[in-house]
Amino acid sequence: MEKAICNTTIEVNEEGFMINFSEWNKEIGEELAREAMIELSERHWEIIEYIQDEHRKEVPLSIRKIGKSGVVDIKEFYALFPKAPLKTATKIAGVPKPASCI
Amino acid sequence: MKRLVILGAGTAGTMMANHLDHELNPSEWEIVIIDERKEHYYQPGYLFLPFDIYTPEDIIKPIQKFIPKKVQLLNEKIEKINAKENEVWLSKGESLHYDVLIIATGAKIAPGEIQGMQGEEWYRTVFDFYTFEGALALRDKLRVWEGGKLVVHITEMPIKCPVAPLEFAFLADSFFRHKKMRDKVEITYVTPLDGAFTKPRATAALNHLLEEKNIAIESDFAIAEVDNENKKIIDYGGREIPFDLLVTVPTNKGDELMERSGLGDELNYVPTNKSTLQSMAFPDIFVLGDASNIPASKAGSVAHFQAEVLTKNILSYIKGEPMKEEFDGHANCFVETGNGKALLIDFNYTHEPVEGSFPFSGFGPLSLLKESRMNHIGKLAFKWVYWNVLLKGIPIPFVPAKMQEAGKHF
């Protein structure tokens, strides 16, 4: 479905995950973060960039992998993106919901 | 003489040995299968053992019984795969050269990954049911348990048979009802996912069943620790869930052999092409069953469908022809829902579980995504099918490797 955001429209799925990563930009990221009630700090951005890099390399994401990435440990990841950090962080980053859950 | 070596004589490895025994010319190819165990365990039976539905005898048979006579079975521990030299090193110091290698070493639980999981309460009030030992210890516990808070828990994905913990919760509900003590048991289902299952449509149906059976669900729970002293599990966000009896599915990992051999990812699964089932790193290595990292369910039905595809691909590969067969991620799982009923789900990489009839369009007799007694009978009959048809590599009539779309409501 289409979603109006930042004076443009993006394609999202039923859960609000972006379908085309190419439509993402920083402004959209900030707006998606606001919707998730998160104010983005420098640390948030480092994690979002890491997630996007992994997505470009087609590496599947999991909480475990992010915890071992050296970018952030799991505790801090939860502090930055409370409740369901991987879901929230990937949604803001504009990448598909991780399919680590088969 | 060329040699094809299969590592692991579980569900996937045994099926490949049987398929290839029919297909490869014995004057050109020698087939060797290696496993350190002597016994084959019917893993779906671990679900029924704790509730005294199956006995240990239903579940264990000798490996040898299912390996064809012409295939050489080596009962040894595998030390290392030296993929660059096409060698498998065995624990007694011998090495075995291969022309084609099939990795079917499966996945197993690693409770040591979570702080406190294997602590002093392990097999006292904290149990797994993904091992024979765990399922048996849990059976003994359930025979005498007087009730309280039962927490059924998944540590992290992926796990073998992702519906098994749900089935455990449903069967527990049924078990305590029969024992006339359901009112003394509070059942909570705790998952790292955002609902009962990994696929949205099946999740809706399964969430509804949880509600109907008065099973509470706690989702998005990423466990950090088992607190043995205070008997609770704690997640990274600080959420706490108390238990009197914790039935957990620990982290699942591929075999440590992959770590020793430098062939695995961070969970020791082997990076594998999801269509051809060829290793991403070495063209003469193929991977099937739970050992691979492909995004399909880790389930016996998946290994069964993969075995049919992989057999054709290996035959093409050794003739130097392109591999045409593509695995579509097809999985077909019975989901026990208690009270003598079950659901059936059928899905692949692209299609979610849907409603409909199976295997015959419009007729059934099994119904997809709906509870029925016939499905339950199907699940129980499956034990016979497993030992007598599946392991021998005989295709199941009317259930092809690729998912069929007729009779399903997409």
XYZ file of C-alpha atoms in Angstrom:
512
model
C 0.000 0.000 0.000
C 1.026 3.624 -0.412
C 1.918 5.857 2.467
C 2.200 9.636 2.338
C 5.274 10.878 4.152
C 7.564 13.935 3.945
C 5.707 15.374 0.932
C 6.113 12.177 -1.054
C 4.702 8.650 -1.091
C 6.420 5.391 -0.268
C 5.360 1.798 -0.787
C 4.892 -0.076 2.528
C 3.532 -3.480 3.593
C 0.715 -4.142 6.093
C 3.094 -3.776 9.017
C 4.506 -0.504 7.748
C 7.841 -1.854 6.480
C 9.114 -0.127 3.346
C 9.060 -2.269 0.238
C 11.580 -0.317 -1.846
C 14.711 0.573 0.081
C 15.620 2.918 -2.791
C 12.752 5.226 -1.733
C 14.345 5.773 1.676
C 16.146 8.960 2.664
C 17.256 10.465 5.981
C 14.174 12.646 6.226
C 11.892 9.641 5.837
C 14.002 7.777 8.412
C 13.492 10.609 10.889
C 9.743 10.639 10.274
C 9.485 6.843 10.687
C 11.419 7.186 13.951
C 9.000 9.846 15.172
C 6.120 7.477 14.459
C 7.908 4.869 16.589
C 8.309 7.537 19.328
C 12.090 7.531 19.025
C 14.302 10.568 18.822
C 17.339 9.670 16.779
C 20.765 10.325 18.283
C 24.208 9.822 16.768
C 24.227 6.260 18.202
C 20.897 5.440 16.571
C 22.250 6.548 13.209
C 25.367 4.383 13.536
C 23.155 1.343 14.027
C 20.806 2.300 11.200
C 23.769 2.683 8.857
C 25.144 -0.689 9.927
C 21.742 -2.316 9.266
C 21.543 -0.709 5.834
C 25.084 -1.842 4.952
C 24.244 -5.414 5.908
C 21.057 -5.191 3.866
C 23.019 -4.003 0.795
C 25.375 -6.957 1.266
C 22.292 -9.226 1.503
C 23.365 -10.498 4.926
C 20.356 -11.677 6.948
C 19.938 -9.746 10.202
C 19.296 -11.083 13.672
C 19.525 -9.669 17.197
C 22.370 -12.080 17.874
C 24.316 -10.841 14.837
C 23.850 -7.198 15.759
C 24.968 -8.003 19.321
C 28.178 -9.466 17.943
C 28.731 -6.782 15.309
C 30.921 -4.593 17.502
C 28.599 -1.668 16.661
C 26.327 -2.116 19.678
C 25.702 -4.744 22.354
C 22.241 -6.196 22.891
C 21.614 -4.262 26.081
C 22.306 -0.917 24.474
C 20.334 -1.945 21.385
C 17.306 -2.449 23.649
C 17.915 0.840 25.406
C 18.028 2.694 22.084
C 15.115 0.921 20.387
C 12.926 -0.331 23.261
C 10.631 -3.380 23.220
C 11.391 -4.945 19.814
C 14.669 -3.344 18.745
C 15.351 -5.291 15.557
C 11.858 -4.712 14.222
C 11.851 -1.024 15.116
C 15.381 -0.359 13.863
C 14.845 -2.122 10.533
C 11.561 -0.309 9.991
C 13.252 3.066 10.505
C 16.164 1.986 8.297
C 13.731 1.250 5.463
C 14.833 -2.381 5.040
C 12.498 -5.411 5.043
C 11.495 -7.067 8.309
C 14.276 -9.568 9.086
C 13.352 -13.052 7.977
C 15.384 -14.680 10.736
C 12.053 -15.979 11.927
C 11.125 -18.885 9.684
C 36.193 -45.429 -8.427
C 34.691 -42.177 -7.149
C 33.440 -41.578 -3.655
C 30.417 -39.691 -2.346
C 30.465 -39.059 1.400
C 27.412 -38.151 3.483
C 28.002 -36.620 6.906
C 25.198 -37.429 9.327
C 22.766 -40.360 9.273
C 19.735 -38.528 10.616
C 16.569 -37.858 8.635
C 18.225 -35.954 5.756
C 21.400 -38.039 5.443
C 19.539 -41.348 5.553
C 17.118 -40.235 2.848
C 20.018 -39.143 0.608
C 21.780 -42.498 1.118
C 18.632 -44.278 -0.030
C 17.999 -42.004 -3.009
C 21.579 -42.144 -4.262
C 21.842 -45.889 -3.732
C 19.125 -46.206 -6.388
C 20.616 -43.628 -8.738
C 24.403 -43.939 -8.739
C 26.141 -46.670 -10.705
C 27.869 -48.925 -8.112
C 30.722 -49.731 -10.484
C 31.604 -46.021 -10.620
C 30.554 -44.661 -7.235
C 31.132 -45.739 -3.677
C 28.780 -44.187 -1.095
C 29.913 -43.703 2.517
C 27.768 -42.319 5.331
C 29.314 -41.287 8.662
C 27.642 -40.770 12.021
C 29.004 -41.100 15.538
C 25.688 -42.386 16.904
C 24.327 -45.889 16.528
C 20.693 -44.958 17.002
C 18.243 -43.022 14.868
C 15.808 -40.877 16.838
C 12.356 -39.994 15.495
C 12.524 -36.360 16.564
C 8.813 -35.497 16.086
C 8.234 -38.068 18.836
C 9.951 -35.824 21.407
C 6.737 -33.802 21.473
C 4.656 -36.796 22.583
C 7.092 -38.415 25.006
C 6.586 -35.882 27.859
C 2.819 -36.548 27.820
C 3.151 -40.338 27.888
C 1.606 -40.564 24.404
C 4.719 -42.251 22.975
C 7.200 -44.518 24.707
C 10.979 -44.452 24.114
C 10.578 -47.608 21.983
C 8.419 -45.662 19.505
C 11.214 -43.170 18.988
C 14.525 -45.052 18.778
C 15.681 -47.555 16.162
C 19.169 -48.608 14.998
C 20.638 -46.372 12.261
C 21.869 -49.411 10.385
C 18.353 -50.646 9.733
C 17.710 -47.720 7.369
C 21.002 -47.627 5.453
C 21.072 -49.626 2.195
C 23.430 -52.619 2.115
C 25.677 -51.211 -0.604
C 26.242 -47.989 1.339
C 29.128 -48.137 3.792
C 28.160 -46.913 7.269
C 31.045 -45.610 9.413
C 30.229 -45.264 13.082
C 32.800 -42.591 13.923
C 33.119 -39.044 15.123
C 34.049 -36.531 12.419
C 36.918 -34.304 13.407
C 37.136 -31.881 10.511
C 36.241 -31.235 6.896
C 39.239 -30.066 4.913
C 37.267 -28.694 1.985
C 40.263 -27.393 0.048
C 41.752 -30.899 -0.109
C 38.401 -32.750 -0.430
C 39.074 -34.640 2.795
C 37.099 -35.619 5.862
C 39.185 -36.300 8.972
C 37.866 -38.855 11.415
C 38.622 -38.925 15.128
C 40.891 -41.946 14.916
C 43.268 -40.015 12.695
C 42.227 -41.509 9.357
C 41.134 -39.312 6.517
C 38.705 -40.015 3.735
C 38.885 -38.445 0.284
C 35.610 -37.433 -1.387
C 34.549 -36.380 -4.860
C 31.174 -35.142 -3.653
C 30.313 -34.302 -0.041
C 26.815 -34.013 1.424
C 26.518 -32.261 4.768
C 23.496 -33.430 6.758
C 24.738 -32.942 10.305
C 21.572 -31.208 11.508
C 21.072 -28.743 14.321
C 20.940 -29.150 18.060
C 20.200 -27.166 21.176
C 22.841 -25.005 22.834
C 21.407 -24.076 26.249
C 24.828 -22.751 27.285
C 24.201 -19.705 25.070
C 21.864 -18.157 27.664
C 23.102 -17.187 31.088
C 21.682 -19.436 33.802
C 19.739 -21.728 31.472
C 21.842 -24.754 32.319
C 22.025 -23.720 35.980
C 21.006 -25.636 39.071
C 17.340 -25.809 38.010
C 18.211 -27.554 34.711
C 16.161 -30.768 34.586
C 14.589 -29.877 37.938
C 12.211 -27.079 36.986
C 13.851 -26.028 33.697
C 13.550 -28.486 30.799
C 14.001 -28.765 27.080
C 12.086 -31.273 24.964
C 14.335 -31.078 21.885
C 16.567 -33.908 23.115
C 15.609 -37.436 24.083
C 17.052 -36.894 27.580
C 15.133 -33.647 28.032
C 11.822 -35.065 26.817
C 12.206 -38.086 29.093
C 13.135 -36.010 32.162
C 10.148 -33.765 31.452
C 7.853 -36.795 31.233
C 8.940 -37.864 34.701
C 8.409 -34.344 36.011
C 4.931 -33.988 34.455
C 3.833 -37.292 35.978
C 4.193 -35.838 39.467
C 3.884 -32.072 38.987
C 1.103 -30.589 41.054
C 0.566 -27.411 39.063
C 1.534 -23.755 39.106
C 2.952 -21.486 36.425
C 3.964 -23.362 33.280
C 6.016 -21.230 30.902
C 6.606 -22.541 27.372
C 9.436 -20.538 25.877
C 11.443 -20.038 22.677
C 14.917 -18.539 23.097
C 15.679 -17.300 19.582
C 14.970 -18.152 15.964
C 15.632 -20.141 13.894
C 14.662 -23.357 15.665
C 13.880 -26.832 14.437
C 10.193 -27.330 13.822
C 9.020 -23.802 14.729
C 5.508 -25.059 15.545
C 6.669 -27.602 18.149
C 6.640 -25.237 21.157
C 3.081 -24.172 20.267
C 2.046 -27.790 19.969
C 3.628 -28.389 23.348
C 1.470 -25.636 24.871
C -1.701 -27.039 23.228
C -0.938 -30.595 24.332
C -0.169 -29.385 27.862
C -3.595 -27.749 28.015
C -5.182 -31.002 26.909
C -2.987 -33.097 29.259
C -3.897 -31.096 32.366
C -7.580 -31.123 31.430
C -7.521 -34.911 31.267
C -5.779 -35.005 34.630
C -8.566 -32.737 35.954
C -6.059 -30.138 37.099
C -6.215 -27.498 34.364
C -7.482 -24.989 36.938
C -4.247 -25.437 38.886
C -2.050 -24.628 35.885
C -1.435 -21.224 34.376
C 0.081 -21.594 30.893
C 2.079 -18.775 29.301
C 3.622 -18.928 25.833
C 6.728 -16.744 25.548
C 8.233 -15.989 22.143
C 10.831 -13.671 20.605
C 8.450 -13.251 17.637
C 5.617 -10.744 17.548
C 2.968 -13.469 17.538
C 2.414 -17.199 17.716
C 4.163 -18.078 14.459
C 6.490 -16.734 11.820
C 3.929 -16.337 9.050
C 1.128 -13.773 9.559
C -1.826 -15.843 8.278
C -1.014 -18.895 10.352
C -0.285 -16.603 13.303
C -3.829 -15.251 13.226
C -5.298 -18.774 13.346
C -2.873 -19.897 16.052
C -3.271 -16.786 18.237
C -6.988 -17.503 18.210
C -6.399 -21.075 19.380
C -4.153 -19.879 22.215
C -6.920 -17.585 23.369
C -9.528 -20.321 23.131
C -7.386 -22.608 25.279
C -6.723 -19.911 27.837
C -2.990 -19.762 27.122
C -1.471 -16.324 27.674
C 1.025 -15.056 25.111
C 4.058 -12.865 25.803
C 5.610 -11.778 22.500
C 8.783 -9.893 21.503
C 10.621 -11.432 24.452
C 14.385 -11.699 23.878
C 15.708 -13.632 26.844
C 18.876 -12.404 28.536
C 18.934 -14.706 31.559
C 17.280 -17.502 33.541
C 17.214 -16.507 37.210
C 17.444 -19.887 38.972
C 17.088 -18.526 42.479
C 13.927 -16.501 41.925
C 12.609 -18.770 39.164
C 12.007 -16.236 36.482
C 13.195 -15.420 33.002
C 14.373 -11.906 32.248
C 14.660 -10.230 28.856
C 17.072 -7.560 27.624
C 14.439 -4.907 28.110
C 14.103 -5.878 31.801
C 10.760 -7.684 31.434
C 10.415 -10.566 33.940
C 8.250 -13.684 33.708
C 8.013 -15.975 36.748
C 7.730 -19.754 36.384
C 7.259 -22.892 38.442
C 8.007 -25.060 35.448
C 9.932 -23.694 32.462
C 9.853 -25.656 29.216
C 12.266 -23.882 26.939
C 13.550 -24.294 23.425
C 17.174 -23.173 23.773
C 19.156 -21.564 20.960
C 19.562 -24.032 18.089
C 22.942 -24.299 16.377
C 24.480 -26.289 13.591
C 27.150 -28.863 14.389
C 30.414 -27.671 15.941
C 32.167 -29.523 13.135
C 31.330 -26.519 10.937
C 33.128 -24.167 13.304
C 36.171 -26.473 13.407
C 36.140 -26.659 9.611
C 35.521 -22.963 8.967
C 32.358 -23.751 7.013
C 29.627 -22.277 9.229
C 28.062 -18.894 9.950
C 27.736 -17.427 13.465
C 25.279 -20.213 14.402
C 27.340 -22.928 12.649
C 24.900 -23.213 9.744
C 26.487 -23.728 6.329
C 25.858 -20.918 3.811
C 23.927 -22.682 1.028
C 22.239 -21.749 -2.251
C 18.534 -21.884 -1.389
C 17.483 -23.258 -4.814
C 20.227 -25.714 -5.765
C 21.332 -26.651 -2.197
C 24.970 -26.328 -3.231
C 27.414 -24.847 -0.724
C 28.183 -21.190 -1.440
C 31.894 -21.795 -0.801
C 32.691 -25.136 -2.463
C 30.915 -26.511 -5.564
C 31.481 -30.156 -4.606
C 29.752 -29.728 -1.244
C 25.958 -29.913 -0.921
C 23.912 -29.259 2.192
C 20.427 -30.323 3.189
C 18.222 -30.543 6.222
C 18.763 -28.482 9.371
C 22.495 -27.984 8.695
C 22.044 -25.284 6.031
C 21.325 -21.587 6.479
C 18.553 -21.415 3.844
C 15.381 -19.541 4.839
C 13.161 -22.642 5.006
C 11.761 -24.360 8.080
C 14.074 -26.766 9.851
C 11.741 -29.745 9.601
C 11.729 -33.313 8.388
C 9.240 -32.556 5.622
C 11.597 -29.908 4.267
C 14.506 -32.382 4.301
C 12.275 -34.872 2.479
C 11.382 -32.417 -0.309
C 14.997 -31.234 -0.490
C 16.264 -34.796 -0.855
C 14.211 -35.288 -4.039
C 15.531 -32.033 -5.523
C 19.117 -32.577 -4.400
C 19.288 -36.103 -5.822
C 18.513 -34.755 -9.295
C 20.955 -31.875 -8.875
C 23.795 -34.143 -7.783
C 23.195 -36.390 -10.785
C 23.410 -33.326 -13.063
C 26.490 -32.054 -11.218
C 28.487 -35.249 -11.609
C 27.637 -35.352 -15.323
C 28.894 -31.786 -15.623
C 25.441 -30.518 -16.585
C 23.713 -27.431 -15.164
C 21.595 -28.075 -12.053
C 18.008 -27.466 -13.124
C 16.038 -28.479 -10.082
C 15.090 -25.678 -7.769
C 14.014 -26.127 -4.180
C 11.029 -23.841 -3.482
C 11.169 -23.928 0.332
C 8.213 -26.315 0.536
C 7.263 -27.333 4.103
C 4.294 -29.381 5.230
C 3.646 -29.616 8.947
C 0.984 -31.084 11.154
C 0.292 -28.921 14.181
C -1.136 -30.823 17.147
C -3.753 -28.677 18.845
C -4.758 -31.043 21.662
C -7.973 -32.994 22.330
C -7.270 -35.349 19.452
C -7.180 -32.647 16.812
C -4.547 -31.102 14.595
C -4.054 -28.443 11.938
C -2.069 -28.913 8.772
C 0.028 -26.175 7.202
C 1.637 -26.200 3.768
C 3.877 -23.345 2.611
C 7.031 -22.390 0.717
C 9.434 -19.463 0.223
C 6.794 -17.318 -1.424
C 3.394 -18.638 -0.305
C 2.180 -18.420 3.262
C 0.154 -21.218 4.853
C -3.370 -20.953 3.485
C -6.742 -22.615 3.915
C -7.875 -25.370 1.601
C -7.829 -29.129 1.267
C -4.867 -31.520 1.052
C -3.496 -33.370 -0.825
C -6.457 -33.553 -3.221
C -7.903 -30.253 -4.376
C -11.470 -29.799 -3.100
C -11.556 -33.207 -1.446
C -8.863 -33.505 1.161
C -9.169 -35.614 3.286
C -6.933 -33.281 5.258
C -7.840 -29.623 5.774
C -5.312 -26.827 5.737
C -5.107 -24.329 8.577
C -8.244 -25.723 10.260
C -8.458 -27.989 13.288
C -9.722 -31.477 12.531
C -9.599 -34.986 13.915
C -8.468 -36.289 10.512
C -5.368 -34.109 10.671
C -4.532 -35.575 14.087
C -4.872 -39.084 12.707
C -2.595 -37.949 9.893
C 0.016 -36.815 12.385
C -0.040 -40.074 14.315
C 0.070 -42.106 11.101
C 3.106 -40.092 10.134
C 5.309 -42.050 12.551
C 4.680 -45.164 10.471
C 5.233 -43.226 7.249
C 8.511 -41.873 8.641
C 10.042 -45.227 9.549
C 8.670 -47.152 6.579
C 8.458 -44.718 3.677
C 10.234 -41.434 4.277
C 13.642 -42.639 5.463
C 13.811 -45.066 2.592
C 13.526 -42.183 0.158
C 10.213 -43.354 -1.256
C 8.174 -40.345 -2.454
C 4.912 -39.819 -0.547
C 2.057 -40.453 -3.003
C 0.367 -37.260 -4.208
C 2.720 -34.983 -2.242
C 5.392 -33.762 -4.701
C 8.523 -31.865 -3.672
C 7.193 -28.662 -5.166
C 4.172 -27.117 -3.506
C 0.898 -27.471 -5.413
C -1.410 -24.514 -5.744
C -4.712 -26.202 -6.675
C -7.309 -26.475 -3.913
C -5.765 -23.711 -1.887
C -7.268 -20.331 -1.090
C -4.507 -17.806 -1.702
